[in-house]
C-alpha positions as CSV (number, residue, x, y, z in Angstrom):
1,M,0.0,0.0,0.0
2,L,2.8,2.4,0.8
3,L,4.3,1.7,-2.6
4,R,1.2,3.2,-4.2
5,L,2.0,6.4,-2.2
6,E,5.6,6.7,-3.4
7,G,6.7,9.8,-5.2
8,E,4.1,12.5,-5.5
9,P,0.7,10.7,-5.5
10,S,-2.2,12.7,-6.6
11,P,-4.9,13.7,-4.1
12,S,-7.2,11.2,-5.7
13,V,-4.7,8.3,-5.2
14,R,-4.3,9.4,-1.6
15,E,-8.0,9.3,-1.1
16,E,-8.2,5.8,-2.7
17,C,-5.5,4.7,-0.2
18,R,-6.9,6.3,2.9
19,R,-9.0,3.4,4.2
20,D,-6.2,0.8,3.6
21,R,-3.5,3.1,5.0
22,E,-5.6,3.6,8.1
23,R,-6.1,-0.1,8.5
24,L,-2.7,-1.4,7.5
25,V,-0.4,1.4,8.8
26,R,-1.9,3.8,11.3
27,K,-4.0,1.4,13.4
28,P,-1.1,-1.1,13.8
29,M,1.0,1.8,15.0
30,I,-1.7,2.7,17.6
31,A,-1.8,-0.9,18.7
32,L,2.0,-1.0,19.1
33,L,1.9,2.2,21.2
34,N,-0.9,0.8,23.4
35,D,1.2,-2.3,23.9
36,I,4.2,-0.2,24.9
37,A,2.1,1.8,27.3
38,D,0.8,-1.4,28.9
39,T,4.4,-2.3,29.8
40,D,5.1,1.0,31.7
41,P,2.8,3.8,32.7
42,A,5.5,6.3,31.8
43,Y,4.8,5.6,28.1
44,E,1.0,6.3,28.3
45,D,1.2,9.9,26.9
46,F,1.6,9.2,23.2
47,S,0.3,10.5,19.9
48,V,0.1,8.7,16.5
49,W,0.2,11.3,13.7
50,H,-2.5,11.7,11.1
51,Y,-1.6,12.4,7.5
52,R,-1.8,15.9,6.1
53,T,-1.8,17.4,2.7
54,N,1.9,16.9,2.1
55,S,2.7,13.4,0.6
56,W,5.5,12.8,3.0
57,W,3.0,12.4,5.8
58,W,1.1,9.8,3.8
59,Q,4.4,7.9,3.2
60,H,5.6,7.9,6.8
61,Q,3.7,7.0,9.9
62,G,5.1,8.7,13.0
63,A,4.3,8.5,16.7
64,V,5.7,10.1,19.8
65,I,5.8,9.1,23.4
66,R,6.1,12.2,25.6
67,L,8.1,11.8,28.8
68,A,8.3,15.5,29.7
69,R,8.2,18.8,28.0
70,N,10.2,18.5,24.8
71,V,11.6,15.1,25.9
72,E,10.2,12.3,23.7
73,M,10.7,9.0,22.1
74,G,9.6,8.6,18.6
75,L,8.8,5.8,16.2
76,R,8.5,6.1,12.4
77,F,7.4,3.5,9.9
78,D,7.9,3.8,6.2
79,L,9.1,1.6,3.3
80,D,12.5,1.3,5.0
81,G,10.9,-0.2,8.1
82,L,10.6,1.0,11.6
83,R,12.9,3.7,13.1
84,I,13.2,4.7,16.8
85,Q,14.6,7.9,18.3
86,G,15.0,9.5,21.7
87,A,15.0,13.3,21.6
88,W,15.2,16.5,23.5
89,W,14.2,19.1,21.0
90,Y,12.3,22.4,20.4
91,P,13.6,23.4,23.9
92,V,12.7,26.5,25.8
93,P,15.6,28.7,26.8
94,E,15.6,27.4,30.4
95,Q,16.1,23.9,29.1
96,I,19.1,24.9,27.0
97,K,20.6,26.6,30.0
98,R,20.1,23.5,32.2
99,F,21.5,21.2,29.5
100,R,24.7,23.3,29.2
101,Q,25.2,23.5,33.0
102,A,24.8,19.7,33.2
103,V,27.1,19.1,30.3
104,A,29.8,21.3,31.8
105,A,29.4,19.8,35.3
106,A,32.1,17.3,36.4
107,G,29.7,14.5,37.2
108,S,26.8,14.7,34.7
109,G,28.8,15.9,31.7
110,P,31.1,12.9,31.4
111,Q,28.0,10.7,32.0
112,L,26.2,12.1,28.9
113,L,29.4,11.8,26.9
114,S,29.7,8.2,27.8
115,I,26.0,7.6,27.0
116,A,26.5,9.2,23.5
117,Q,29.5,7.1,22.8
118,E,27.7,3.9,23.8
119,L,24.7,4.8,21.6
120,T,27.0,5.5,18.7
121,A,28.7,2.1,19.2
122,R,25.2,0.6,19.0
123,N,24.6,2.2,15.6
124,Y,22.6,5.2,16.8
125,E,23.1,8.4,15.0
126,V,23.6,11.1,17.7
127,T,22.6,14.5,16.3
128,G,20.8,17.7,17.2
129,D,20.7,21.3,16.4
130,L,24.3,22.5,16.8
131,M,25.8,26.0,17.2
132,K,28.8,26.7,15.1
133,R,30.9,27.5,18.2
134,V,30.9,26.7,21.9
135,P,28.4,29.1,23.6
136,R,29.6,32.2,25.4
137,G,30.7,31.5,29.0
138,Y,32.4,28.2,28.2
139,P,36.0,27.8,26.9
140,A,36.5,26.7,23.3
141,D,38.7,23.9,24.5
142,H,36.2,22.5,27.0
143,P,36.5,18.7,27.2
144,R,32.9,18.4,26.2
145,A,32.8,21.3,23.7
146,E,31.0,19.3,21.1
147,L,28.1,18.5,23.6
148,L,28.0,22.2,24.7
149,R,27.2,23.2,21.1
150,H,23.9,21.2,21.2
151,R,20.6,23.1,21.3
152,S,18.8,19.7,21.0
153,F,20.0,16.2,21.4
154,I,18.7,13.2,19.4
155,A,19.7,9.6,19.1
156,A,18.1,7.5,16.3
157,R,18.5,4.3,14.5
158,P,16.6,2.1,12.1
159,L,15.2,-1.1,13.6
160,G,14.7,-2.7,10.2
161,C,12.0,-4.3,8.1
162,A,12.3,-8.0,8.9
163,A,9.5,-10.5,9.4
164,W,9.3,-9.6,13.1
165,L,7.7,-6.3,12.1
166,H,4.4,-8.0,11.2
167,A,4.4,-10.3,14.3
168,P,4.0,-10.0,18.1
169,E,7.8,-9.9,18.3
170,A,7.7,-6.3,17.1
171,L,6.8,-5.2,20.7
172,D,10.0,-7.0,22.1
173,V,12.2,-5.4,19.4
174,V,10.9,-1.9,20.2
175,L,11.1,-2.5,24.0
176,D,14.7,-3.6,23.6
177,A,15.5,-0.3,21.7
178,I,13.6,1.7,24.3
179,D,15.9,0.0,26.9
180,E,18.9,1.0,24.9
181,L,17.7,4.7,25.1
182,R,16.8,4.5,28.8
183,D,20.1,6.0,30.1
184,M,19.9,8.9,27.7
185,M,16.3,9.6,28.4
186,S,16.8,9.4,32.2
187,W,19.7,11.8,31.9
188,L,17.6,14.3,29.9
189,L,14.7,14.0,32.4
190,R,17.0,14.7,35.3
191,H,18.8,17.6,33.7
192,V,16.5,19.4,31.2
193,K,13.0,18.8,32.6
194,V,11.2,22.0,33.5
């Protein structure tokens, strides 16, 4: 069904696909998020996106699990399979200030650096909105200068498109990935939650 939505499908093609897309893509994502929420009440605040006028939204099914203001885990399904991410993004100024203080601190800063290195070793892409330079008030040669440049912090990786995706094992694969993100999300909740 998603193959029919590849490229720039016309509005009439999208409408022809609406019912099947809802049944085959969006509703299974809702079911998966409900199953995740059943494992831990911390995951109960979730949204599964609707599709909009832009064809990208028809070709990708996204969902977010809100853990705190601007601290979320996300899932996205498309023709490449399922993708997971943990993110602190679209922050308010107070969160950026708190993030930088925690990164600069002797205890919490090295901890986030270690978490980022471990996620990278597990094939997560660690990204975010980066400033060109280290922010004012911090030395350019700070040992965690790269982290200080972040105005958001995201770790994401594809989970794939294997047979498990259409079976009950999908929940276990996603929960394993959530567990891999646990240290990062806990760090963010401790240090940037407002």
